[in-house]
Coordinates of N, CA and C in Angstrom, one line a residue:
M1 N 7.7 -16.0 0.1 CA 7.2 -14.6 0.2 C 8.2 -13.7 0.9
F2 N 8.2 -12.4 0.5 CA 9.2 -11.5 1.0 C 8.4 -10.2 1.3
T3 N 9.2 -9.2 1.9 CA 8.5 -7.9 2.1 C 9.2 -6.8 1.4
G4 N 10.3 -7.1 0.7 CA 11.0 -6.0 -0.1 C 11.9 -5.1 0.8
I5 N 12.2 -5.6 2.0 CA 13.1 -4.9 2.8 C 14.5 -5.6 2.7
V6 N 15.4 -5.0 2.0 CA 16.7 -5.7 1.8 C 17.5 -5.8 3.1
E7 N 18.0 -7.0 3.3 CA 18.7 -7.3 4.5 C 20.2 -7.1 4.3
E8 N 20.7 -7.2 3.1 CA 22.1 -7.2 2.9 C 22.5 -7.0 1.4
L9 N 23.5 -6.2 1.2 CA 24.1 -6.2 -0.1 C 25.1 -7.3 -0.3
G10 N 24.8 -8.3 -1.1 CA 25.7 -9.4 -1.3 C 26.6 -9.2 -2.5
Q11 N 27.5 -10.1 -2.7 CA 28.4 -10.0 -3.8 C 28.4 -11.3 -4.6
V12 N 28.3 -11.2 -5.9 CA 28.4 -12.4 -6.8 C 29.8 -13.0 -6.7
V13 N 29.9 -14.3 -6.4 CA 31.1 -15.0 -6.4 C 31.4 -15.6 -7.8
A14 N 30.3 -16.2 -8.3 CA 30.4 -16.9 -9.6 C 29.1 -17.0 -10.3
F15 N 29.1 -16.9 -11.6 CA 27.9 -17.1 -12.4 C 28.2 -18.0 -13.5
E16 N 27.8 -19.3 -13.4 CA 28.3 -20.3 -14.4 C 27.1 -20.8 -15.2
R17 N 27.1 -20.5 -16.5 CA 26.1 -21.0 -17.4 C 26.3 -22.4 -17.7
S18 N 25.2 -23.2 -17.9 CA 25.3 -24.6 -18.2 C 25.8 -24.8 -19.6
T19 N 26.7 -25.7 -19.8 CA 27.3 -26.0 -21.1 C 26.5 -27.1 -21.8
A20 N 25.5 -27.7 -21.1 CA 24.7 -28.8 -21.7 C 23.9 -28.3 -22.9
P21 N 23.8 -29.0 -23.9 CA 22.9 -28.5 -25.1 C 21.5 -28.2 -24.7
Q22 N 21.0 -27.1 -25.1 CA 19.7 -26.6 -24.8 C 19.3 -26.5 -23.4
A23 N 20.3 -26.5 -22.5 CA 20.0 -26.4 -21.0 C 19.5 -25.0 -20.7
R24 N 20.2 -24.0 -21.1 CA 19.8 -22.6 -20.9 C 19.6 -22.3 -19.4
S25 N 20.4 -22.8 -18.6 CA 20.3 -22.5 -17.1 C 21.7 -22.1 -16.6
A26 N 21.7 -21.7 -15.4 CA 22.9 -21.3 -14.8 C 23.0 -21.6 -13.3
R27 N 24.2 -21.5 -12.7 CA 24.4 -21.7 -11.3 C 25.0 -20.4 -10.7
L28 N 24.3 -19.8 -9.7 CA 24.8 -18.6 -9.2 C 25.3 -18.8 -7.7
S29 N 26.5 -18.2 -7.5 CA 27.0 -18.3 -6.1 C 27.2 -16.9 -5.6
V30 N 26.7 -16.6 -4.4 CA 26.6 -15.3 -3.8 C 27.2 -15.3 -2.4
R31 N 28.0 -14.3 -2.1 CA 28.5 -14.2 -0.7 C 27.5 -13.3 0.0
G32 N 27.0 -13.8 1.1 CA 26.0 -13.0 1.9 C 26.0 -13.5 3.4
P33 N 26.9 -13.1 4.2 CA 27.0 -13.7 5.5 C 25.7 -13.5 6.4
V34 N 25.0 -12.4 6.2 CA 23.8 -12.1 7.0 C 22.7 -13.1 6.6
V35 N 22.4 -13.3 5.3 CA 21.3 -14.1 4.9 C 21.7 -15.6 5.0
V36 N 23.0 -15.9 5.0 CA 23.4 -17.3 5.1 C 23.2 -17.9 6.5
E37 N 23.3 -17.0 7.5 CA 23.1 -17.4 8.9 C 21.7 -17.9 9.1
G38 N 21.7 -19.2 9.6 CA 20.4 -19.8 9.8 C 19.7 -20.4 8.6
T39 N 20.3 -20.2 7.4 CA 19.7 -20.7 6.2 C 20.1 -22.2 6.0
R40 N 19.2 -23.0 5.4 CA 19.5 -24.4 5.1 C 19.2 -24.6 3.6
T41 N 19.7 -25.6 3.0 CA 19.4 -26.0 1.6 C 17.9 -26.2 1.5
G42 N 17.3 -25.7 0.4 CA 15.9 -25.7 0.2 C 15.2 -24.5 0.6
D43 N 15.9 -23.6 1.4 CA 15.3 -22.3 1.8 C 15.3 -21.4 0.6
S44 N 14.5 -20.3 0.7 CA 14.4 -19.3 -0.4 C 15.1 -18.0 0.0
I45 N 15.8 -17.4 -1.0 CA 16.4 -16.1 -0.8 C 16.1 -15.3 -2.0
S46 N 15.7 -14.1 -1.8 CA 15.5 -13.2 -2.9 C 16.8 -12.5 -3.3
V47 N 17.1 -12.6 -4.6 CA 18.3 -12.0 -5.2 C 17.9 -11.0 -6.2
N48 N 18.1 -9.7 -5.9 CA 17.6 -8.7 -6.8 C 16.1 -8.9 -7.2
G49 N 15.3 -9.4 -6.2 CA 13.9 -9.5 -6.4 C 13.5 -10.9 -6.9
C50 N 14.4 -11.8 -7.2 CA 14.1 -13.1 -7.8 C 14.2 -14.1 -6.7
C51 N 13.1 -14.8 -6.5 CA 13.1 -15.9 -5.4 C 13.9 -17.1 -6.0
L52 N 14.9 -17.4 -5.3 CA 15.8 -18.5 -5.7 C 15.9 -19.5 -4.5
T53 N 16.0 -20.8 -4.9 CA 16.1 -21.9 -3.9 C 17.6 -22.2 -3.6
V54 N 18.0 -22.2 -2.4 CA 19.4 -22.5 -2.0 C 19.6 -24.0 -2.2
T55 N 20.6 -24.3 -3.0 CA 21.0 -25.7 -3.3 C 22.3 -26.1 -2.6
D56 N 23.1 -25.2 -2.1 CA 24.3 -25.5 -1.5 C 24.8 -24.3 -0.6
L57 N 25.5 -24.6 0.5 CA 26.0 -23.6 1.4 C 27.5 -23.9 1.7
S58 N 28.3 -22.9 1.8 CA 29.7 -23.1 2.2 C 30.2 -21.8 2.8
D59 N 30.4 -21.9 4.1 CA 30.8 -20.7 4.9 C 29.8 -19.6 4.7
D60 N 30.1 -18.4 4.1 CA 29.2 -17.3 4.0 C 28.7 -17.2 2.5
V61 N 28.8 -18.3 1.7 CA 28.3 -18.3 0.4 C 27.2 -19.3 0.2
F62 N 26.2 -18.9 -0.6 CA 25.1 -19.8 -0.9 C 25.1 -19.9 -2.5
V63 N 24.6 -21.1 -2.9 CA 24.5 -21.4 -4.3 C 23.0 -21.6 -4.7
A64 N 22.6 -21.2 -5.9 CA 21.2 -21.4 -6.4 C 21.3 -21.6 -7.9
D65 N 20.4 -22.5 -8.3 CA 20.2 -22.7 -9.7 C 19.2 -21.7 -10.3
V66 N 19.6 -21.2 -11.5 CA 18.7 -20.2 -12.2 C 18.2 -20.9 -13.5
M67 N 16.9 -21.0 -13.6 CA 16.4 -21.7 -14.8 C 16.2 -20.8 -15.9
A68 N 15.8 -21.3 -17.1 CA 15.7 -20.5 -18.3 C 14.7 -19.4 -18.2
E69 N 13.5 -19.7 -17.6 CA 12.5 -18.7 -17.4 C 12.9 -17.5 -16.7
T70 N 13.7 -17.7 -15.6 CA 14.3 -16.6 -14.8 C 15.3 -15.8 -15.6
L71 N 16.1 -16.5 -16.4 CA 17.1 -15.8 -17.2 C 16.4 -14.9 -18.2
Q72 N 15.3 -15.4 -18.7 CA 14.6 -14.7 -19.8 C 13.9 -13.5 -19.3
R73 N 13.3 -13.6 -18.1 CA 12.4 -12.5 -17.6 C 13.1 -11.5 -16.7
T74 N 14.3 -11.8 -16.2 CA 15.0 -11.0 -15.2 C 16.4 -10.5 -15.8
S75 N 17.0 -9.7 -14.9 CA 18.3 -9.2 -15.3 C 19.5 -10.1 -14.7
L76 N 19.1 -11.3 -14.1 CA 20.1 -12.1 -13.5 C 21.1 -12.6 -14.5
G77 N 20.7 -12.7 -15.7 CA 21.7 -13.2 -16.8 C 22.8 -12.3 -17.0
T78 N 22.7 -11.1 -16.6 CA 23.8 -10.1 -16.8 C 24.8 -10.0 -15.7
L79 N 24.5 -10.8 -14.6 CA 25.4 -10.8 -13.4 C 26.8 -11.3 -13.8
A80 N 27.8 -10.8 -13.1 CA 29.2 -11.3 -13.2 C 29.8 -11.2 -11.8
P81 N 30.9 -12.0 -11.6 CA 31.6 -11.9 -10.3 C 32.0 -10.5 -9.9
G82 N 31.7 -10.2 -8.7 CA 32.0 -8.9 -8.1 C 30.8 -8.0 -8.1
N83 N 29.7 -8.3 -8.9 CA 28.5 -7.5 -8.8 C 27.9 -7.5 -7.5
R84 N 27.2 -6.4 -7.1 CA 26.5 -6.4 -5.8 C 25.0 -6.7 -6.1
V85 N 24.4 -7.4 -5.2 CA 23.0 -7.8 -5.3 C 22.2 -7.6 -4.0
N86 N 20.9 -7.3 -4.2 CA 20.1 -7.2 -3.0 C 19.6 -8.5 -2.5
L87 N 19.8 -8.8 -1.2 CA 19.4 -10.1 -0.6 C 18.4 -9.9 0.5
E88 N 17.4 -10.9 0.5 CA 16.4 -10.9 1.6 C 16.0 -12.4 1.8
R89 N 16.0 -12.8 3.0 CA 15.5 -14.1 3.3 C 14.0 -14.1 3.3
S90 N 13.4 -15.3 3.1 CA 11.9 -15.4 3.0 C 11.3 -15.0 4.4
L91 N 10.1 -14.5 4.3 CA 9.3 -14.0 5.4 C 8.9 -15.1 6.3
R92 N 9.0 -14.9 7.7 CA 8.5 -15.8 8.7 C 7.2 -15.2 9.2
P93 N 6.2 -16.1 9.6 CA 4.9 -15.6 10.0 C 5.0 -14.6 11.2
S94 N 6.1 -14.6 11.9 CA 6.2 -13.7 13.1 C 6.9 -12.4 12.7
D95 N 7.4 -12.3 11.5 CA 8.1 -11.1 11.1 C 7.1 -9.9 10.8
R96 N 7.7 -8.7 11.0 CA 7.0 -7.5 10.6 C 7.0 -7.3 9.1
I97 N 5.9 -6.9 8.5 CA 5.9 -6.6 7.1 C 6.2 -5.1 6.9
G98 N 7.5 -4.8 6.8 CA 7.9 -3.4 6.7 C 7.7 -2.8 5.3
G99 N 7.6 -3.7 4.3 CA 7.3 -3.2 3.0 C 5.9 -3.6 2.5
H100 N 5.8 -4.5 1.5 CA 4.6 -5.0 1.1 C 4.8 -6.4 0.7
I101 N 3.7 -7.1 0.3 CA 3.8 -8.5 -0.1 C 4.5 -8.6 -1.4
V102 N 5.7 -9.2 -1.4 CA 6.5 -9.4 -2.6 C 6.7 -10.9 -2.8
Q103 N 6.3 -11.5 -3.9 CA 6.4 -12.9 -4.1 C 7.8 -13.3 -4.6
G104 N 8.6 -12.4 -5.1 CA 9.9 -12.8 -5.7 C 9.7 -13.4 -7.1
H105 N 8.5 -13.2 -7.7 CA 8.2 -13.6 -9.1 C 8.3 -12.4 -10.0
V106 N 9.4 -12.1 -10.5 CA 9.6 -10.9 -11.3 C 8.8 -11.0 -12.6
D107 N 8.1 -9.9 -12.9 CA 7.2 -9.8 -14.1 C 8.1 -9.6 -15.3
T108 N 9.0 -8.6 -15.2 CA 9.8 -8.3 -16.4 C 10.9 -7.3 -15.9
T109 N 11.7 -6.8 -16.8 CA 12.7 -5.8 -16.5 C 12.2 -4.4 -17.0
G110 N 12.7 -3.4 -16.3 CA 12.5 -2.0 -16.7 C 13.9 -1.4 -16.9
T111 N 14.0 -0.1 -17.1 CA 15.2 0.5 -17.3 C 15.3 1.8 -16.5
L112 N 16.4 2.1 -15.9 CA 16.6 3.3 -15.2 C 16.7 4.4 -16.2
L113 N 15.7 5.3 -16.3 CA 15.7 6.3 -17.4 C 16.4 7.6 -16.9
A114 N 16.3 7.9 -15.6 CA 16.9 9.2 -15.2 C 17.1 9.1 -13.6
R115 N 18.0 9.9 -13.2 CA 18.3 10.0 -11.7 C 18.4 11.5 -11.4
H116 N 17.6 12.0 -10.5 CA 17.6 13.4 -10.1 C 18.1 13.5 -8.7
H117 N 19.2 14.1 -8.4 CA 19.7 14.3 -7.1 C 19.1 15.5 -6.4
E118 N 18.4 15.2 -5.3 CA 17.8 16.3 -4.5 C 18.7 16.4 -3.2
E119 N 18.3 17.4 -2.3 CA 19.1 17.7 -1.2 C 19.1 16.5 -0.2
H120 N 18.0 15.8 0.0 CA 17.9 14.8 1.0 C 17.5 13.4 0.4
W121 N 17.3 13.3 -0.9 CA 16.9 12.1 -1.5 C 17.2 12.1 -3.0
D122 N 17.1 11.0 -3.7 CA 17.2 10.9 -5.1 C 15.8 10.5 -5.7
V123 N 15.5 11.1 -6.8 CA 14.3 10.7 -7.5 C 14.7 9.9 -8.8
L124 N 14.1 8.7 -8.9 CA 14.5 7.8 -10.0 C 13.3 7.7 -10.9
E125 N 13.5 7.7 -12.2 CA 12.5 7.4 -13.2 C 12.8 6.0 -13.8
I126 N 11.8 5.1 -13.7 CA 12.0 3.7 -14.1 C 11.0 3.4 -15.2
S127 N 11.4 2.9 -16.3 CA 10.5 2.6 -17.4 C 9.7 1.3 -17.0
V128 N 8.4 1.3 -17.4 CA 7.5 0.1 -17.1 C 6.8 -0.2 -18.4
P129 N 6.9 -1.5 -18.9 CA 6.2 -1.8 -20.1 C 4.7 -1.5 -20.0
D130 N 4.1 -1.2 -21.2 CA 2.7 -0.7 -21.2 C 1.8 -1.8 -20.6
E131 N 2.1 -3.1 -20.8 CA 1.2 -4.1 -20.3 C 1.1 -4.2 -18.8
L132 N 2.1 -3.6 -18.1 CA 2.1 -3.6 -16.6 C 1.6 -2.2 -16.0
M133 N 1.5 -1.2 -16.9 CA 1.2 0.1 -16.3 C -0.2 0.1 -15.6
G134 N -1.1 -0.8 -16.0 CA -2.4 -0.8 -15.3 C -2.4 -1.3 -13.9
Y135 N -1.2 -1.9 -13.5 CA -1.1 -2.5 -12.2 C -0.4 -1.6 -11.2
V136 N 0.0 -0.4 -11.7 CA 0.7 0.5 -10.8 C -0.1 1.8 -10.6
A137 N 0.0 2.4 -9.4 CA -0.8 3.5 -9.0 C 0.0 4.5 -8.1
I138 N -0.3 5.7 -8.2 CA 0.3 6.7 -7.3 C 0.1 6.3 -5.9
K139 N 1.1 6.3 -5.1 CA 1.1 5.9 -3.7 C 0.9 4.4 -3.5
G140 N 0.9 3.7 -4.6 CA 0.9 2.2 -4.5 C 2.3 1.7 -4.3
S141 N 2.4 0.3 -4.3 CA 3.7 -0.3 -4.1 C 4.2 -1.0 -5.3
I142 N 5.5 -1.0 -5.5 CA 6.2 -1.7 -6.6 C 7.5 -2.2 -6.1
A143 N 7.9 -3.4 -6.5 CA 9.2 -3.9 -6.1 C 10.2 -3.7 -7.3
I144 N 11.3 -3.0 -7.0 CA 12.3 -2.8 -8.0 C 13.6 -3.4 -7.5
D145 N 14.1 -4.4 -8.3 CA 15.2 -5.2 -7.8 C 15.0 -5.7 -6.4
G146 N 13.8 -6.1 -6.1 CA 13.5 -6.7 -4.8 C 13.3 -5.7 -3.7
I147 N 13.3 -4.4 -4.0 CA 13.1 -3.3 -3.0 C 11.7 -2.8 -3.0
S148 N 11.0 -2.9 -1.9 CA 9.7 -2.4 -1.8 C 9.7 -0.8 -1.8
L149 N 9.1 -0.2 -2.8 CA 9.1 1.2 -2.9 C 7.7 1.7 -3.2
T150 N 7.4 3.0 -2.7 CA 6.2 3.7 -3.0 C 6.3 4.5 -4.2
V151 N 5.3 4.3 -5.1 CA 5.2 5.0 -6.4 C 4.9 6.5 -6.1
V152 N 5.7 7.4 -6.6 CA 5.4 8.8 -6.4 C 4.6 9.3 -7.5
D153 N 4.9 8.9 -8.8 CA 4.1 9.3 -9.9 C 4.1 8.3 -11.0
V154 N 3.0 8.3 -11.8 CA 2.9 7.3 -12.9 C 2.7 8.1 -14.2
V155 N 3.5 7.9 -15.2 CA 3.5 8.6 -16.4 C 3.2 7.6 -17.5
D156 N 2.1 7.7 -18.2 CA 1.7 6.7 -19.2 C 2.4 7.1 -20.5
S157 N 2.7 6.1 -21.4 CA 3.2 6.4 -22.7 C 2.2 7.2 -23.5
T158 N 2.7 8.1 -24.3 CA 1.9 8.9 -25.2 C 1.6 8.2 -26.5
G159 N 2.3 7.1 -26.7 CA 2.1 6.3 -28.0 C 3.0 6.8 -29.1
T160 N 3.7 8.0 -28.9 CA 4.6 8.5 -29.9 C 5.9 7.8 -29.8
E161 N 6.6 7.9 -30.9 CA 7.9 7.2 -31.0 C 8.9 7.7 -29.9
G162 N 9.5 6.8 -29.2 CA 10.4 7.2 -28.1 C 9.8 7.4 -26.8
S163 N 8.4 7.5 -26.8 CA 7.7 7.7 -25.5 C 7.6 6.4 -24.7
R164 N 8.0 6.4 -23.5 CA 7.9 5.2 -22.6 C 7.2 5.5 -21.3
G165 N 6.2 4.6 -21.0 CA 5.6 4.8 -19.7 C 6.6 4.6 -18.6
H166 N 6.5 5.3 -17.5 CA 7.4 5.1 -16.4 C 6.8 5.5 -15.1
V167 N 7.5 5.1 -14.0 CA 7.1 5.5 -12.7 C 8.3 6.2 -12.0
T168 N 8.0 7.1 -11.1 CA 9.1 7.7 -10.3 C 9.0 7.2 -8.9
V169 N 10.1 7.1 -8.3 CA 10.2 6.7 -6.9 C 11.3 7.6 -6.2
S170 N 11.1 7.8 -4.9 CA 12.1 8.6 -4.2 C 12.8 7.7 -3.2
L171 N 14.1 7.9 -3.1 CA 15.0 7.0 -2.3 C 15.7 7.9 -1.3
I172 N 15.5 7.6 0.0 CA 16.3 8.3 1.0 C 17.7 7.7 1.1
P173 N 18.6 8.5 1.8 CA 20.0 8.1 1.8 C 20.2 6.6 2.4
E174 N 19.4 6.2 3.3 CA 19.5 4.9 3.9 C 19.3 3.8 2.8
T175 N 18.2 4.0 2.0 CA 18.0 3.1 0.9 C 19.1 3.1 -0.2
L176 N 19.6 4.3 -0.5 CA 20.7 4.4 -1.4 C 21.9 3.7 -0.9
R177 N 22.1 3.7 0.4 CA 23.3 3.1 1.0 C 23.2 1.6 1.1
R178 N 22.0 1.1 1.4 CA 21.8 -0.3 1.7 C 21.4 -1.2 0.5
T179 N 21.1 -0.6 -0.7 CA 20.7 -1.3 -1.8 C 21.4 -1.0 -3.1
T180 N 21.2 -1.8 -4.1 CA 21.9 -1.6 -5.4 C 21.4 -0.3 -6.1
L181 N 20.3 0.2 -5.8 CA 19.8 1.4 -6.5 C 20.6 2.6 -6.2
G182 N 21.5 2.5 -5.2 CA 22.4 3.6 -4.9 C 23.5 3.6 -5.9
I183 N 23.8 2.5 -6.7 CA 24.9 2.5 -7.6 C 24.4 2.1 -9.0
T184 N 23.1 1.9 -9.2 CA 22.6 1.6 -10.6 C 22.7 2.8 -11.5
Q185 N 23.2 2.6 -12.7 CA 23.4 3.7 -13.6 C 22.3 3.8 -14.6
V186 N 22.1 5.0 -15.1 CA 21.1 5.3 -16.1 C 21.3 4.4 -17.3
G187 N 20.3 3.7 -17.8 CA 20.4 2.8 -18.9 C 20.5 1.3 -18.5
E188 N 20.7 1.1 -17.2 CA 20.8 -0.3 -16.7 C 19.4 -0.9 -16.4
A189 N 19.3 -2.2 -16.6 CA 18.0 -2.9 -16.3 C 17.8 -3.2 -14.9
V190 N 16.5 -3.1 -14.5 CA 16.1 -3.5 -13.1 C 15.0 -4.4 -13.2
N191 N 14.8 -5.3 -12.2 CA 13.7 -6.2 -12.1 C 12.5 -5.6 -11.5
L192 N 11.3 -5.9 -12.2 CA 10.1 -5.3 -11.7 C 9.1 -6.4 -11.3
E193 N 8.5 -6.1 -10.2 CA 7.3 -7.0 -9.7 C 6.2 -6.1 -9.3
V194 N 5.1 -6.1 -10.0 CA 4.0 -5.2 -9.5 C 3.2 -5.9 -8.4
D195 N 2.4 -5.1 -7.7 CA 1.7 -5.6 -6.5 C 0.8 -6.8 -6.9
V196 N 0.9 -7.9 -6.3 CA 0.1 -9.1 -6.6 C -1.4 -8.8 -6.3
L197 N -1.7 -8.0 -5.4 CA -3.1 -7.7 -5.1 C -3.8 -7.0 -6.3
A198 N -3.0 -6.1 -7.0 CA -3.5 -5.5 -8.2 C -3.7 -6.5 -9.3
K199 N -2.9 -7.5 -9.4 CA -3.1 -8.6 -10.4 C -4.4 -9.3 -10.2
Y200 N -4.6 -9.7 -8.9 CA -5.8 -10.5 -8.6 C -7.1 -9.6 -8.9
I201 N -7.1 -8.4 -8.6 CA -8.2 -7.5 -8.8 C -8.5 -7.4 -10.3
A202 N -7.4 -7.2 -11.1 CA -7.5 -7.0 -12.5 C -8.1 -8.3 -13.1
R203 N -7.6 -9.5 -12.6 CA -8.0 -10.8 -13.1 C -9.5 -11.0 -12.8
Y204 N -9.9 -10.6 -11.6 CA -11.3 -10.7 -11.2 C -12.2 -9.9 -12.1
L205 N -11.8 -8.6 -12.3 CA -12.7 -7.7 -13.1 C -12.7 -8.1 -14.5
S206 N -11.7 -8.8 -15.0 CA -11.7 -9.2 -16.4 C -12.7 -10.4 -16.7
R207 N -13.2 -11.0 -15.7 CA -14.1 -12.1 -15.9 C -15.5 -11.8 -15.4
S208 N -16.5 -12.3 -16.1 CA -17.9 -12.1 -15.6 C -18.1 -12.8 -14.3
V209 N -18.9 -12.2 -13.4 CA -19.2 -12.7 -12.1 C -20.4 -13.7 -12.3
P210 N -20.2 -15.0 -11.9 CA -21.3 -15.9 -12.0 C -22.6 -15.4 -11.2
D211 N -23.7 -15.8 -11.7 CA -25.0 -15.3 -11.1 C -25.1 -15.7 -9.6
N212 N -24.7 -16.9 -9.3 CA -24.9 -17.3 -7.9 C -24.0 -16.5 -7.0
V213 N -22.8 -16.1 -7.5 CA -21.9 -15.3 -6.7 C -22.5 -13.9 -6.5
A214 N -23.0 -13.3 -7.6 CA -23.6 -12.0 -7.5 C -24.8 -12.0 -6.6
Q215 N -25.7 -13.1 -6.6 CA -26.8 -13.1 -5.7 C -26.4 -13.3 -4.2
S216 N -25.4 -14.1 -4.0 CA -25.0 -14.3 -2.6 C -24.4 -13.0 -2.1
A217 N -23.7 -12.2 -3.0 CA -23.1 -11.0 -2.5 C -24.1 -9.9 -2.2
G218 N -25.3 -10.0 -2.9 CA -26.4 -9.1 -2.7 C -27.1 -9.4 -1.4

């Protein structure tokens, strides 16, 4: 579990896809001296919002295996040596939750549709697939590339050709400086994770409540 507060901008050292037939996996090596400190093999680190298990450590570099499901659902498959990535170590019970509850289980990718430069912040428009739009709300939380952000506005798709539902978020200079969203270009993919509490509520409401539960609640 994470909070979406990026600790460090790491750098991809290597991204090696498996050559084994039908393996469809990869091994990712990332330089991140801050997150490596105190980390052991088996620990979890969020890389651009994806919870990965550390399999090896060497000086200030950690290594993680990336399975096929992760490559399919996230943007990690596009990484190359030299790319910058958002890094966060897993939450400890004694830590402050500065953002919101982030599982590191990316739902899908969106696209940076537009970037508007304001005097003291940037406003970004991020596309969100229709099937996830029901889980986002104005002033709610969303994790974009592992960054906990507050949704400023929600714009649903009109259903016409070329129309895409999207959310807008505002980024202060500190966030632009400390995360990859400061350098992400229009048209590039970003990892999206909607609020897990919204998922549970939607799941609950989609099922009929058993009589015994309704009676006990009354």
